[in-house]
Coordinates of N, CA and C and ligand atoms in Angstrom, one line a residue:
X298 N 125.5 110.0 58.7 CA 126.4 108.9 59.2 C 125.7 108.2 60.3
X299 N 125.7 106.9 60.3 CA 125.0 106.1 61.3 C 125.9 106.2 62.6
X300 N 125.2 106.4 63.7 CA 125.9 106.5 65.0 C 125.5 105.2 65.7
X301 N 126.3 104.1 65.4 CA 126.1 102.9 66.1 C 126.5 102.9 67.6
X302 N 127.1 104.0 68.0 CA 127.5 104.1 69.4 C 126.6 105.0 70.2
X303 N 125.5 105.4 69.7 CA 124.6 106.2 70.4 C 124.2 105.6 71.7
X304 N 124.2 106.4 72.8 CA 123.9 105.8 74.1 C 122.7 106.4 74.7
X305 N 121.9 105.6 75.4 CA 120.8 106.1 76.2 C 120.8 105.6 77.6
X306 N 120.3 106.5 78.5 CA 120.2 106.1 79.9 C 118.9 105.6 80.3
X307 N 118.9 104.3 80.7 CA 117.7 103.6 81.1 C 117.8 103.3 82.6
X308 N 116.7 103.5 83.3 CA 116.8 103.2 84.8 C 115.5 102.5 85.2
X309 N 115.7 101.3 85.8 CA 114.6 100.6 86.4 C 114.3 101.3 87.8
X310 N 113.0 101.7 87.9 CA 112.7 102.5 89.1 C 112.4 101.5 90.3
X311 N 112.3 102.1 91.5 CA 112.2 101.2 92.7 C 111.1 100.2 92.6
X312 N 109.9 100.5 92.0 CA 108.8 99.5 91.9 C 109.2 98.4 91.0
X313 N 109.9 98.7 89.9 CA 110.4 97.7 89.0 C 111.3 96.7 89.7
X314 N 112.2 97.2 90.5 CA 113.2 96.4 91.2 C 112.4 95.5 92.2
X315 N 111.6 96.2 93.0 CA 110.9 95.5 94.1 C 109.9 94.4 93.5
X316 N 109.4 94.6 92.3 CA 108.5 93.6 91.7 C 109.2 92.5 90.9
X317 N 110.5 92.6 91.0 CA 111.3 91.5 90.4 C 111.3 91.5 88.8
X318 N 111.3 92.8 88.3 CA 111.2 92.9 86.8 C 112.6 93.2 86.2
X319 N 113.6 93.3 87.0 CA 114.9 93.7 86.4 C 115.3 92.8 85.3
X320 N 115.3 91.5 85.5 CA 115.7 90.5 84.5 C 114.9 90.6 83.2
X321 N 113.6 90.7 83.3 CA 112.7 90.8 82.1 C 113.0 92.1 81.3
X322 N 113.3 93.2 82.0 CA 113.6 94.5 81.3 C 114.9 94.4 80.6
X323 N 115.9 93.9 81.3 CA 117.2 93.8 80.7 C 117.1 92.9 79.5
X324 N 116.4 91.8 79.6 CA 116.2 90.8 78.5 C 115.7 91.5 77.2
X325 N 114.7 92.4 77.4 CA 114.2 93.1 76.2 C 115.2 93.9 75.5
X326 N 116.0 94.6 76.2 CA 117.1 95.4 75.6 C 118.2 94.5 75.0
X327 N 118.5 93.4 75.6 CA 119.5 92.5 75.1 C 119.0 91.8 73.8
X328 N 117.7 91.4 73.9 CA 117.2 90.7 72.7 C 117.0 91.6 71.5
X329 N 116.7 92.9 71.8 CA 116.6 93.9 70.7 C 117.9 94.0 70.0
X330 N 119.0 93.9 70.7 CA 120.3 94.0 70.1 C 121.2 95.1 70.7
X331 N 120.6 95.8 71.6 CA 121.5 96.9 72.2 C 122.5 96.3 73.1
X332 N 123.5 97.1 73.4 CA 124.7 96.6 74.1 C 124.7 97.3 75.5
X333 N 124.7 96.5 76.5 CA 124.8 97.0 77.9 C 126.2 97.5 78.2
X334 N 126.4 98.8 78.4 CA 127.7 99.3 78.7 C 128.0 99.8 80.1
X335 N 126.9 100.0 80.8 CA 127.1 100.3 82.3 C 125.8 99.9 83.0
X336 N 126.0 99.4 84.2 CA 124.8 99.1 85.1 C 125.3 99.0 86.5
X337 N 124.4 99.4 87.4 CA 124.6 99.2 88.8 C 123.3 99.2 89.6
X338 N 123.3 98.9 90.8 CA 122.1 99.1 91.7 C 122.5 100.0 92.8
X339 N 121.7 101.1 92.9 CA 122.0 102.1 94.0 C 120.7 102.6 94.6
X340 N 120.8 103.0 95.8 CA 119.6 103.6 96.5 C 119.9 105.1 96.4
X341 N 119.2 105.8 95.5 CA 119.6 107.2 95.1 C 119.1 108.2 96.2
X342 N 119.9 109.2 96.3 CA 119.6 110.3 97.3 C 118.6 111.2 96.6
X343 N 117.8 112.0 97.5 CA 116.9 112.9 96.9 C 117.6 114.0 96.2
X344 N 118.8 114.3 96.6 CA 119.6 115.4 96.0 C 119.9 115.0 94.5
X345 N 120.3 113.7 94.3 CA 120.6 113.3 92.9 C 119.3 113.3 92.1
X346 N 118.2 112.8 92.7 CA 116.9 112.7 91.9 C 116.4 114.1 91.6
X347 N 116.6 115.1 92.5 CA 116.2 116.4 92.1 C 116.9 117.0 90.9
X348 N 118.2 116.6 90.8 CA 119.0 117.0 89.7 C 118.5 116.3 88.4
X349 N 118.2 115.0 88.6 CA 117.8 114.1 87.4 C 116.5 114.6 86.9
X350 N 115.6 115.1 87.8 CA 114.2 115.5 87.3 C 114.1 117.0 87.4
X351 N 115.2 117.8 87.3 CA 115.2 119.2 87.5 C 114.2 120.0 86.6
X352 N 114.0 119.4 85.4 CA 113.1 120.1 84.5 C 111.6 120.0 84.9
X353 N 111.4 119.1 85.9 CA 110.0 118.9 86.3 C 109.7 119.5 87.7
X354 N 110.7 120.3 88.2 CA 110.6 120.8 89.6 C 109.4 121.6 89.9
X355 N 108.8 122.3 88.9 CA 107.7 123.1 89.1 C 106.3 122.4 89.0
X356 N 106.4 121.1 88.6 CA 105.2 120.3 88.5 C 104.6 119.9 89.8
X357 N 103.3 119.8 89.9 CA 102.7 119.4 91.2 C 103.0 118.0 91.7
X358 N 103.4 117.1 90.8 CA 103.7 115.8 91.2 C 105.1 115.6 91.6
X359 N 105.9 116.7 91.5 CA 107.4 116.6 91.7 C 107.8 116.0 93.1
X360 N 107.2 116.6 94.2 CA 107.6 116.0 95.5 C 107.3 114.5 95.6
X361 N 106.1 114.1 95.1 CA 105.7 112.7 95.2 C 106.7 111.8 94.3
X362 N 107.1 112.4 93.2 CA 108.0 111.7 92.3 C 109.3 111.4 92.9
X363 N 109.9 112.5 93.6 CA 111.2 112.3 94.2 C 111.1 111.3 95.4
X364 N 110.0 111.4 96.1 CA 109.7 110.5 97.3 C 109.7 109.0 96.8
X365 N 108.9 108.8 95.7 CA 108.8 107.4 95.2 C 110.1 107.0 94.6
X366 N 110.8 107.8 93.9 CA 112.1 107.4 93.3 C 113.2 107.1 94.3
X367 N 113.1 107.8 95.5 CA 114.1 107.5 96.6 C 113.6 106.5 97.6
X368 N 112.5 105.8 97.3 CA 112.0 104.8 98.2 C 112.7 103.5 98.3
X369 N 113.7 103.3 97.4 CA 114.4 102.0 97.4 C 115.4 102.0 96.3
X370 N 116.2 100.9 96.1 CA 117.2 100.8 95.1 C 116.6 100.9 93.7
X371 N 117.4 101.5 92.8 CA 117.1 101.6 91.4 C 118.2 100.9 90.6
X372 N 117.9 100.6 89.3 CA 119.0 100.0 88.5 C 119.2 100.9 87.3
X373 N 120.2 101.8 87.4 CA 120.5 102.7 86.3 C 121.4 101.9 85.3
X374 N 121.2 102.1 84.0 CA 122.0 101.4 83.0 C 122.3 102.3 81.8
X375 N 123.3 102.0 81.1 CA 123.5 102.7 79.8 C 123.5 101.6 78.7
X376 N 122.7 101.8 77.7 CA 122.5 100.9 76.5 C 123.0 101.6 75.3
X377 N 123.7 100.9 74.5 CA 124.4 101.5 73.3 C 123.9 100.8 72.0
X378 N 123.7 101.7 70.9 CA 123.4 101.1 69.6 C 122.7 102.2 68.8
X379 N 122.5 101.9 67.5 CA 121.9 102.8 66.6 C 120.5 103.3 67.0
X380 N 120.3 104.6 67.1 CA 119.0 105.2 67.5 C 118.5 104.7 68.9
X381 N 119.5 104.4 69.8 CA 119.1 103.8 71.1 C 118.2 104.7 71.9
X382 N 118.3 106.0 71.7 CA 117.4 106.9 72.5 C 116.0 106.8 72.1
X383 N 115.8 107.0 70.8 CA 114.4 106.9 70.2 C 113.8 105.5 70.3
X384 N 114.6 104.5 70.0 CA 114.1 103.2 70.1 C 113.8 102.8 71.5
X385 N 114.7 103.2 72.4 CA 114.5 102.9 73.9 C 113.1 103.5 74.3
X386 N 112.8 104.7 73.9 CA 111.5 105.3 74.3 C 110.4 104.6 73.7
X387 N 110.5 104.0 72.5 CA 109.4 103.2 71.9 C 109.2 101.9 72.7
X388 N 110.4 101.4 73.2 CA 110.3 100.1 73.9 C 109.6 100.4 75.3
X389 N 109.8 101.6 75.9 CA 109.2 101.9 77.2 C 107.7 102.1 77.0
X390 N 107.2 102.7 76.0 CA 105.8 103.1 75.8 C 105.6 104.5 76.3
X391 N 104.4 104.9 76.5 CA 104.1 106.3 76.8 C 104.3 106.5 78.3
X392 N 104.4 107.8 78.7 CA 104.6 108.1 80.1 C 103.6 107.5 81.0
X393 N 102.3 107.6 80.6 CA 101.2 107.0 81.3 C 100.9 105.6 80.8
X394 N 101.1 104.6 81.7 CA 100.9 103.2 81.2 C 99.5 102.9 80.6
X395 N 98.5 103.7 80.9 CA 97.2 103.5 80.3 C 97.2 103.8 78.8
X396 N 98.1 104.7 78.4 CA 98.3 105.0 77.0 C 99.3 104.2 76.2
X397 N 100.0 103.3 77.0 CA 101.1 102.5 76.4 C 100.5 101.2 75.8
X398 N 101.0 101.0 74.5 CA 100.5 99.8 73.8 C 101.0 98.5 74.5
X399 N 100.2 97.5 74.4 CA 100.7 96.1 74.8 C 102.0 95.8 74.0
X400 N 102.9 95.2 74.6 CA 104.2 94.9 73.9 C 105.3 95.9 74.3
X401 N 104.9 97.1 74.8 CA 105.9 98.0 75.4 C 106.0 97.6 76.9
X402 N 107.1 98.1 77.5 CA 107.4 97.7 78.9 C 106.3 98.3 79.8
X403 N 106.0 99.5 79.6 CA 105.0 100.1 80.5 C 103.6 99.5 80.2
X404 N 103.4 99.2 78.9 CA 102.1 98.7 78.5 C 101.9 97.3 79.0
X405 N 103.0 96.6 79.3 CA 102.9 95.2 79.7 C 103.0 95.0 81.3
X406 N 103.7 95.9 81.9 CA 104.0 95.6 83.3 C 103.5 96.6 84.4
X407 N 102.8 97.6 84.0 CA 102.3 98.6 85.0 C 101.0 99.3 84.6
X408 N 100.5 100.0 85.6 CA 99.1 100.5 85.4 C 99.0 102.0 85.6
X409 N 99.8 102.5 86.6 CA 99.6 103.9 86.9 C 100.8 104.8 86.6
X410 N 100.6 106.1 86.3 CA 101.7 107.0 85.9 C 102.7 107.2 87.0
X411 N 102.2 107.2 88.2 CA 103.0 107.4 89.4 C 103.8 106.2 89.8
X412 N 103.6 105.1 89.1 CA 104.4 103.8 89.3 C 104.7 103.2 88.0
X413 N 105.5 103.9 87.2 CA 105.6 103.4 85.8 C 106.9 102.7 85.5
X414 N 107.5 102.2 86.5 CA 108.7 101.2 86.6 C 110.0 101.5 85.9
X415 N 110.0 102.4 84.9 CA 111.2 102.6 84.2 C 111.4 104.0 83.6
X416 N 112.6 104.4 83.6 CA 112.9 105.7 83.0 C 113.8 105.5 81.7
X417 N 113.6 106.4 80.7 CA 114.5 106.4 79.5 C 114.7 107.8 79.0
X418 N 115.9 108.1 78.6 CA 116.2 109.5 78.1 C 115.3 109.8 76.9
X419 N 115.0 111.1 76.9 CA 114.1 111.6 75.8 C 114.9 112.2 74.6
X420 N 116.2 112.4 74.7 CA 117.0 113.0 73.6 C 118.4 112.6 73.9
X421 N 119.2 112.7 72.8 CA 120.7 112.4 72.9 C 121.3 113.3 73.9
X422 N 120.9 114.6 73.9 CA 121.4 115.5 74.8 C 121.2 115.2 76.3
X423 N 119.9 114.8 76.6 CA 119.6 114.5 78.0 C 120.2 113.2 78.4
X424 N 120.4 112.3 77.4 CA 121.1 111.0 77.7 C 122.5 111.3 78.2
X425 N 123.2 112.2 77.5 CA 124.5 112.6 77.9 C 124.6 113.1 79.3
X426 N 123.6 114.0 79.6 CA 123.5 114.7 80.9 C 123.3 113.6 82.0
X427 N 122.3 112.7 81.7 CA 121.9 111.7 82.7 C 123.0 110.7 82.9
X428 N 123.7 110.3 81.9 CA 124.8 109.4 82.1 C 125.9 110.0 83.0
X429 N 126.2 111.3 82.7 CA 127.2 112.0 83.6 C 126.8 112.1 85.0
X430 N 125.4 112.2 85.2 CA 124.9 112.4 86.6 C 125.0 111.0 87.3
X431 N 124.6 109.9 86.7 CA 124.5 108.6 87.4 C 125.7 107.8 87.3
X432 N 126.6 108.1 86.4 CA 127.9 107.3 86.3 C 129.0 108.3 86.2
X433 N 129.2 109.1 87.3 CA 130.3 110.1 87.2 C 131.6 109.3 87.3
X434 N 132.5 109.7 86.4 CA 133.7 109.0 86.3 C 134.7 109.1 87.5
X435 N 134.5 110.1 88.3 CA 135.4 110.3 89.4 C 134.9 109.8 90.7
X436 N 133.8 109.0 90.7 CA 133.2 108.6 91.9 C 132.8 107.1 91.9
X437 N 133.0 106.4 93.0 CA 132.5 105.0 93.1 C 131.3 104.9 94.0
X438 N 130.4 104.1 93.7 CA 129.1 104.0 94.4 C 129.2 102.9 95.4
X439 N 128.5 103.0 96.5 CA 128.5 102.0 97.6 C 127.7 100.7 97.2
X440 N 127.8 99.7 98.0 CA 127.1 98.4 97.7 C 125.8 98.5 98.6
X441 N 124.7 98.0 98.0 CA 123.4 98.0 98.6 C 123.3 97.0 99.8
X442 N 122.8 97.4 100.9 CA 122.5 96.6 102.0 C 121.1 96.0 101.9
X443 N 121.0 94.9 101.2 CA 119.7 94.3 100.9 C 118.9 94.0 102.1
X444 N 119.5 93.5 103.2 CA 118.8 93.1 104.4 C 118.0 94.2 105.0
X445 N 118.4 95.4 104.8 CA 117.7 96.5 105.4 C 116.3 96.9 104.8
X446 N 116.1 96.3 103.6 CA 114.8 96.7 103.0 C 114.1 95.6 102.3
X447 N 114.8 94.6 101.7 CA 114.2 93.7 100.8 C 113.1 92.8 101.4
X448 N 113.2 92.4 102.6 CA 112.3 91.4 103.2 C 110.9 91.9 103.3
X449 N 110.7 93.2 103.4 CA 109.3 93.7 103.6 C 108.5 93.5 102.3
X450 N 109.1 93.1 101.2 CA 108.3 92.8 100.0 C 108.0 91.3 99.9
X451 N 108.5 90.6 100.9 CA 108.2 89.1 100.8 C 107.5 88.7 102.1
X452 N 107.8 89.3 103.3 CA 107.2 88.9 104.5 C 106.5 90.1 105.2
X453 N 105.4 89.9 105.9 CA 104.8 91.0 106.6 C 105.6 91.5 107.8
Ligands
LIG584 P1 108.9 110.1 81.0 O1 109.3 109.3 82.2 O2 108.0 109.3 80.1 O3 110.0 110.8 80.3 P2 108.3 112.7 82.1 O4 109.7 113.0 81.9 O5 107.3 113.7 81.6 O6 107.9 111.3 81.5 O7 108.0 112.6 83.7 C1 108.9 111.9 84.5 C2 108.2 111.0 85.4 O8 107.3 111.8 86.3 C3 107.2 110.0 84.7 O9 107.9 108.8 84.3 C4 106.2 109.7 85.8 C5 106.1 111.0 86.5 N1 105.0 111.8 86.0 C6 104.8 112.4 84.9 N2 103.6 113.0 84.7 C7 103.0 112.7 85.9 C8 101.7 113.0 86.4 N3 100.8 113.7 85.7 N4 101.3 112.5 87.6 C9 102.2 111.8 88.3 N5 103.4 111.5 87.9 C10 103.8 111.9 86.7
LIG585 MG1 111.3 112.3 80.9

């Protein structure tokens, strides 16, 4: 049975937001045909990121990963459509941008694994878990105070 309502959790990381790639990334998913069913911009806490990346807690890059991911606002989204999890991962490219083919998001827009601009769920199960983590139904998120951080990317 085709699951046209399959959902994946996609998140533009702080470097993607700061580099002004939000629109381009959203455009790729829109043009592909997936449907945007949730989106927000939040400055995530380390506590939330440690839960999000809990399966990587033992890896040597984990502290740096949490620090980078909490360095500014991110854009978590939920995209819906047939095979959205698997296709979403294909659209992202490989974890390391150097292994990502041109035409993929990581292949086109970034260079280093520690700054790979975007997250995408790796299975339907983890998508469900991540959507619950970032879009809890019982909680409203605050509005970002742009003035406190955005200008450092434009002016010295
Ligand atoms: P992916 O984001 O492709 O699902 P992952 O879940 O294995 O990859 O790792 C999560 C993130 O952690 C990844 O997007 C970037 C970072 N990361 C992974 N391997 C790394 C490494 N060897 N050095 C630095 N950062 C790494
Ligand atoms: Mg992963």
